[in-house]
Amino acid sequence: MTIKPYNQKGTSKKQEVANMFNTIAPHYDLLNHLLSLGIDKIWRKKTIKLFKQLKAPYVLDVATGTGDMAIKAHQMLDCDVVGVDISTQMLEIAEKKILKKYYHHSISVQEADSENLPFKNETFDAVMVAFGVRNFENLDKGLQEMARVLKKDGLMAILEFSKPTKFPIKQLYLFYFTKLLPFLGGLISKDREAYSYLPQSVLQFPDGAEFENHLKTCGMTPIKRIPLTLGIATIYLARK
């Protein structure tokens, strides 16, 4: 069964995800860093470091949100970045951040669907996604599109939440994710459904080896899988 933020009849997951992020956009950065205790910033840096082997890569950031990943990639790699997202409100915040840092000559953002990217085949040297693939309506179609716009031998790095398996981390994680996070997120954002959807989408997501099988199906060769913070998140690196 497809998990949707609001479970409304007659609406697609894609529409509901866009509506959800448009609604929580003003509070997104605060809650992102608060609810992860700032660890997400470390995770993002580790993901981008995997592209260090590439010289001045042209990078696509899918589900760019408020642009943190795109900005950090430009800072760390001194590269040009294009960010895409389906949420117009998130992109407005990203554009303001980029202009404030005078990065608009190197970073651009635009509204686009991950399952129908508006770029030619083999355009980018690297593609990255941070906490976005579990929101795809069709996971394989999104991965296939990212592989399509990636150059031969290009790299794909995906940072996503995963499910810890060891006691007591698993139990603590489930309590925090299914009880505390929806309460705090809903209290601050005034959208409890959005922060109830988050744990549901993570628990349904095919992580680990199962996700690597999806990458293989979509034309990518997994290189490494890096568990982060006791398995709370994972970085998947693959080559086309």
Short mmCIF file of C-alpha atoms in Angstrom, two decimals:
data_model
loop_
_atom_site.label_atom_id
_atom_site.label_comp_id
_atom_site.label_asym_id
_atom_site.label_seq_id
_atom_site.Cartn_x
_atom_site.Cartn_y
_atom_site.Cartn_z
CA MET A 1 0.00 0.00 0.00
CA THR A 2 1.27 3.47 -0.92
CA ILE A 3 1.76 5.70 2.11
CA LYS A 4 0.49 9.26 1.56
CA PRO A 5 0.74 12.22 3.97
CA TYR A 6 -3.00 12.97 4.12
CA ASN A 7 -4.58 9.83 2.57
CA GLN A 8 -7.13 11.87 0.65
CA LYS A 9 -9.23 10.16 -1.99
CA GLY A 10 -8.57 11.15 -5.58
CA THR A 11 -5.11 12.60 -4.93
CA SER A 12 -1.77 11.06 -5.86
CA LYS A 13 1.12 10.66 -3.46
CA LYS A 14 3.03 13.20 -5.57
CA GLN A 15 0.31 15.83 -5.11
CA GLU A 16 0.07 15.21 -1.38
CA VAL A 17 3.85 15.31 -0.88
CA ALA A 18 4.02 18.64 -2.73
CA ASN A 19 1.16 20.02 -0.62
CA MET A 20 2.79 18.76 2.56
CA PHE A 21 6.13 20.43 1.88
CA ASN A 22 4.42 23.63 0.76
CA THR A 23 2.62 23.67 4.12
CA ILE A 24 5.61 22.94 6.38
CA ALA A 25 8.20 24.92 4.36
CA PRO A 26 8.41 27.87 6.81
CA HIS A 27 9.27 25.50 9.69
CA TYR A 28 11.19 22.86 7.72
CA ASP A 29 14.79 23.91 8.43
CA LEU A 30 14.16 24.51 12.13
CA LEU A 31 12.46 21.16 12.61
CA ASN A 32 14.95 19.31 10.41
CA HIS A 33 17.91 20.34 12.56
CA LEU A 34 16.02 20.29 15.87
CA LEU A 35 14.50 16.84 15.50
CA SER A 36 17.79 15.32 14.29
CA LEU A 37 19.80 17.20 16.96
CA GLY A 38 21.85 18.67 14.12
CA ILE A 39 23.24 15.29 13.09
CA ASP A 40 21.70 15.65 9.62
CA LYS A 41 24.33 18.31 8.81
CA ILE A 42 27.11 15.78 9.45
CA TRP A 43 25.33 13.17 7.33
CA ARG A 44 25.01 15.59 4.41
CA LYS A 45 28.72 16.45 4.51
CA LYS A 46 29.68 12.75 4.50
CA THR A 47 27.46 12.19 1.47
CA ILE A 48 28.97 15.06 -0.51
CA LYS A 49 32.53 13.99 0.38
CA LEU A 50 31.93 10.87 -1.72
CA PHE A 51 32.11 13.13 -4.80
CA LYS A 52 35.58 14.48 -3.88
CA GLN A 53 37.13 12.11 -6.43
CA LEU A 54 35.35 14.04 -9.21
CA LYS A 55 37.01 17.17 -10.57
CA ALA A 56 34.66 20.18 -10.67
CA PRO A 57 31.58 18.00 -11.22
CA TYR A 58 28.28 19.27 -12.57
CA VAL A 59 25.85 18.10 -9.87
CA LEU A 60 22.10 17.50 -9.80
CA ASP A 61 20.40 17.67 -6.40
CA VAL A 62 17.02 15.94 -6.58
CA ALA A 63 14.40 16.84 -3.95
CA THR A 64 16.59 19.82 -3.08
CA GLY A 65 14.02 21.27 -0.68
CA THR A 66 15.33 24.47 0.90
CA GLY A 67 18.67 24.04 -0.85
CA ASP A 68 20.95 23.04 2.04
CA MET A 69 22.44 20.08 0.17
CA ALA A 70 23.03 22.09 -3.01
CA ILE A 71 24.69 24.92 -1.11
CA LYS A 72 26.93 22.58 0.86
CA ALA A 73 27.95 20.73 -2.32
CA HIS A 74 28.98 24.00 -3.95
CA GLN A 75 30.96 25.01 -0.86
CA MET A 76 32.75 21.66 -0.54
CA LEU A 77 33.34 20.83 -4.19
CA ASP A 78 33.52 24.28 -5.78
CA CYS A 79 31.06 23.02 -8.39
CA ASP A 80 27.93 24.09 -10.23
CA VAL A 81 24.70 22.60 -8.90
CA VAL A 82 21.14 22.36 -10.18
CA GLY A 83 18.47 21.64 -7.59
CA VAL A 84 14.98 20.36 -8.42
CA ASP A 85 11.90 19.90 -6.27
CA ILE A 86 8.11 19.65 -6.62
CA SER A 87 7.45 22.08 -3.75
CA THR A 88 7.33 25.71 -4.88
CA GLN A 89 7.40 27.02 -1.30
CA MET A 90 10.55 25.07 -0.47
CA LEU A 91 12.19 26.36 -3.65
CA GLU A 92 11.36 29.97 -2.73
CA ILE A 93 13.29 29.53 0.52
CA ALA A 94 16.17 27.87 -1.36
CA GLU A 95 16.38 30.78 -3.81
CA LYS A 96 16.55 33.30 -0.95
CA LYS A 97 19.39 31.35 0.71
CA ILE A 98 21.32 31.13 -2.55
CA LEU A 99 20.95 34.85 -3.28
CA LYS A 100 21.92 35.76 0.29
CA LYS A 101 25.20 33.88 -0.14
CA TYR A 102 25.74 35.26 -3.68
CA TYR A 103 25.84 31.72 -5.08
CA HIS A 104 23.26 32.38 -7.81
CA HIS A 105 25.92 32.16 -10.55
CA SER A 106 26.78 28.59 -9.48
CA ILE A 107 23.53 27.21 -8.06
CA SER A 108 20.13 27.24 -9.72
CA VAL A 109 16.87 25.67 -8.58
CA GLN A 110 13.70 24.85 -10.48
CA GLU A 111 10.41 23.09 -10.04
CA ALA A 112 10.60 19.60 -11.53
CA ASP A 113 9.33 16.09 -10.97
CA SER A 114 11.95 13.45 -10.15
CA GLU A 115 10.09 10.98 -12.34
CA ASN A 116 10.22 13.28 -15.39
CA LEU A 117 13.43 15.29 -15.18
CA PRO A 118 13.71 18.13 -17.73
CA PHE A 119 17.30 17.36 -18.71
CA LYS A 120 18.97 15.58 -21.62
CA ASN A 121 20.56 12.16 -21.28
CA GLU A 122 23.99 12.12 -19.63
CA THR A 123 23.97 15.76 -18.52
CA PHE A 124 25.43 15.48 -15.00
CA ASP A 125 28.64 14.08 -13.49
CA ALA A 126 26.93 13.35 -10.19
CA VAL A 127 23.39 13.08 -8.82
CA MET A 128 22.47 13.24 -5.15
CA VAL A 129 19.33 12.99 -3.03
CA ALA A 130 19.05 13.65 0.70
CA PHE A 131 15.94 12.25 2.39
CA GLY A 132 13.90 12.39 -0.79
CA VAL A 133 13.68 9.02 -2.53
CA ARG A 134 11.18 7.58 -0.04
CA ASN A 135 8.80 10.35 -1.14
CA PHE A 136 8.88 9.27 -4.80
CA GLU A 137 5.53 8.03 -6.01
CA ASN A 138 7.29 5.46 -8.21
CA LEU A 139 10.72 4.66 -6.74
CA ASP A 140 12.10 2.82 -9.77
CA LYS A 141 10.91 5.46 -12.22
CA GLY A 142 12.62 8.17 -10.16
CA LEU A 143 15.86 6.19 -9.97
CA GLN A 144 15.73 5.45 -13.71
CA GLU A 145 15.34 9.16 -14.49
CA MET A 146 18.33 10.03 -12.29
CA ALA A 147 20.38 7.33 -14.00
CA ARG A 148 19.30 8.62 -17.41
CA VAL A 149 20.60 12.17 -16.84
CA LEU A 150 23.83 10.88 -15.29
CA LYS A 151 26.91 10.54 -17.50
CA LYS A 152 28.55 7.15 -18.01
CA ASP A 153 30.77 6.37 -14.99
CA GLY A 154 28.98 9.15 -13.09
CA LEU A 155 28.21 8.79 -9.40
CA MET A 156 24.90 8.71 -7.55
CA ALA A 157 24.79 9.28 -3.79
CA ILE A 158 21.57 8.78 -1.87
CA LEU A 159 21.17 9.66 1.81
CA GLU A 160 18.06 8.20 3.37
CA PHE A 161 16.68 7.13 6.72
CA SER A 162 16.91 3.44 7.50
CA LYS A 163 15.71 1.06 10.21
CA PRO A 164 18.12 0.13 13.05
CA THR A 165 18.01 -3.56 13.93
CA LYS A 166 20.00 -3.84 17.20
CA PHE A 167 18.54 -3.69 20.70
CA PRO A 168 17.94 -1.20 22.32
CA ILE A 169 18.56 1.29 19.47
CA LYS A 170 15.71 -0.19 17.45
CA GLN A 171 13.22 0.22 20.30
CA LEU A 172 14.36 3.74 21.20
CA TYR A 173 14.31 4.75 17.54
CA LEU A 174 10.77 3.43 17.02
CA PHE A 175 9.50 5.22 20.12
CA TYR A 176 11.07 8.51 19.06
CA PHE A 177 10.04 8.19 15.43
CA THR A 178 6.45 7.04 15.94
CA LYS A 179 5.51 8.88 19.16
CA LEU A 180 7.74 11.83 20.01
CA LEU A 181 8.59 13.14 16.53
CA PRO A 182 4.97 13.39 15.29
CA PHE A 183 4.02 15.22 18.50
CA LEU A 184 6.87 17.75 18.38
CA GLY A 185 6.73 18.20 14.60
CA GLY A 186 2.96 18.65 14.66
CA LEU A 187 3.14 21.09 17.57
CA ILE A 188 5.62 23.39 15.83
CA SER A 189 4.47 23.05 12.21
CA LYS A 190 0.74 22.75 13.00
CA ASP A 191 0.66 19.80 10.58
CA ARG A 192 0.65 16.57 12.59
CA GLU A 193 -0.13 14.49 9.49
CA ALA A 194 3.16 15.56 7.87
CA TYR A 195 5.21 14.36 10.82
CA SER A 196 3.16 11.19 11.18
CA TYR A 197 3.83 10.46 7.51
CA LEU A 198 7.61 10.71 8.06
CA PRO A 199 7.96 7.58 10.26
CA GLN A 200 5.42 5.70 8.17
CA SER A 201 7.35 6.42 4.97
CA VAL A 202 10.64 5.36 6.60
CA LEU A 203 9.21 2.10 7.94
CA GLN A 204 7.81 1.25 4.50
CA PHE A 205 10.99 2.18 2.62
CA PRO A 206 13.03 -0.77 1.21
CA ASP A 207 16.38 -0.01 2.82
CA GLY A 208 19.71 -1.88 2.81
CA ALA A 209 20.28 -4.63 0.26
CA GLU A 210 16.69 -4.35 -0.96
CA PHE A 211 17.24 -0.73 -1.99
CA GLU A 212 20.51 -1.66 -3.71
CA ASN A 213 18.51 -4.14 -5.79
CA HIS A 214 16.34 -1.25 -6.97
CA LEU A 215 19.51 0.63 -7.96
CA LYS A 216 20.72 -2.37 -9.97
CA THR A 217 17.35 -2.69 -11.71
CA CYS A 218 17.61 0.97 -12.73
CA GLY A 219 21.03 0.67 -14.36
CA MET A 220 23.29 1.56 -11.44
CA THR A 221 26.10 -0.46 -9.86
CA PRO A 222 26.19 -0.14 -6.05
CA ILE A 223 29.71 0.67 -4.78
CA LYS A 224 29.25 1.02 -1.06
CA ARG A 225 26.61 1.26 1.64
CA ILE A 226 27.50 3.40 4.65
CA PRO A 227 25.39 3.08 7.84
CA LEU A 228 25.25 6.27 9.90
CA THR A 229 24.65 6.82 13.63
CA LEU A 230 23.85 3.23 14.63
CA GLY A 231 21.84 2.59 11.47
CA ILE A 232 19.44 5.53 11.74
CA ALA A 233 20.39 6.60 8.22
CA THR A 234 22.37 5.14 5.32
CA ILE A 235 24.35 6.55 2.40
CA TYR A 236 24.17 4.53 -0.82
CA LEU A 237 26.88 5.22 -3.43
CA ALA A 238 26.46 3.82 -6.93
CA ARG A 239 28.10 4.25 -10.34
CA LYS A 240 26.46 4.27 -13.76
#
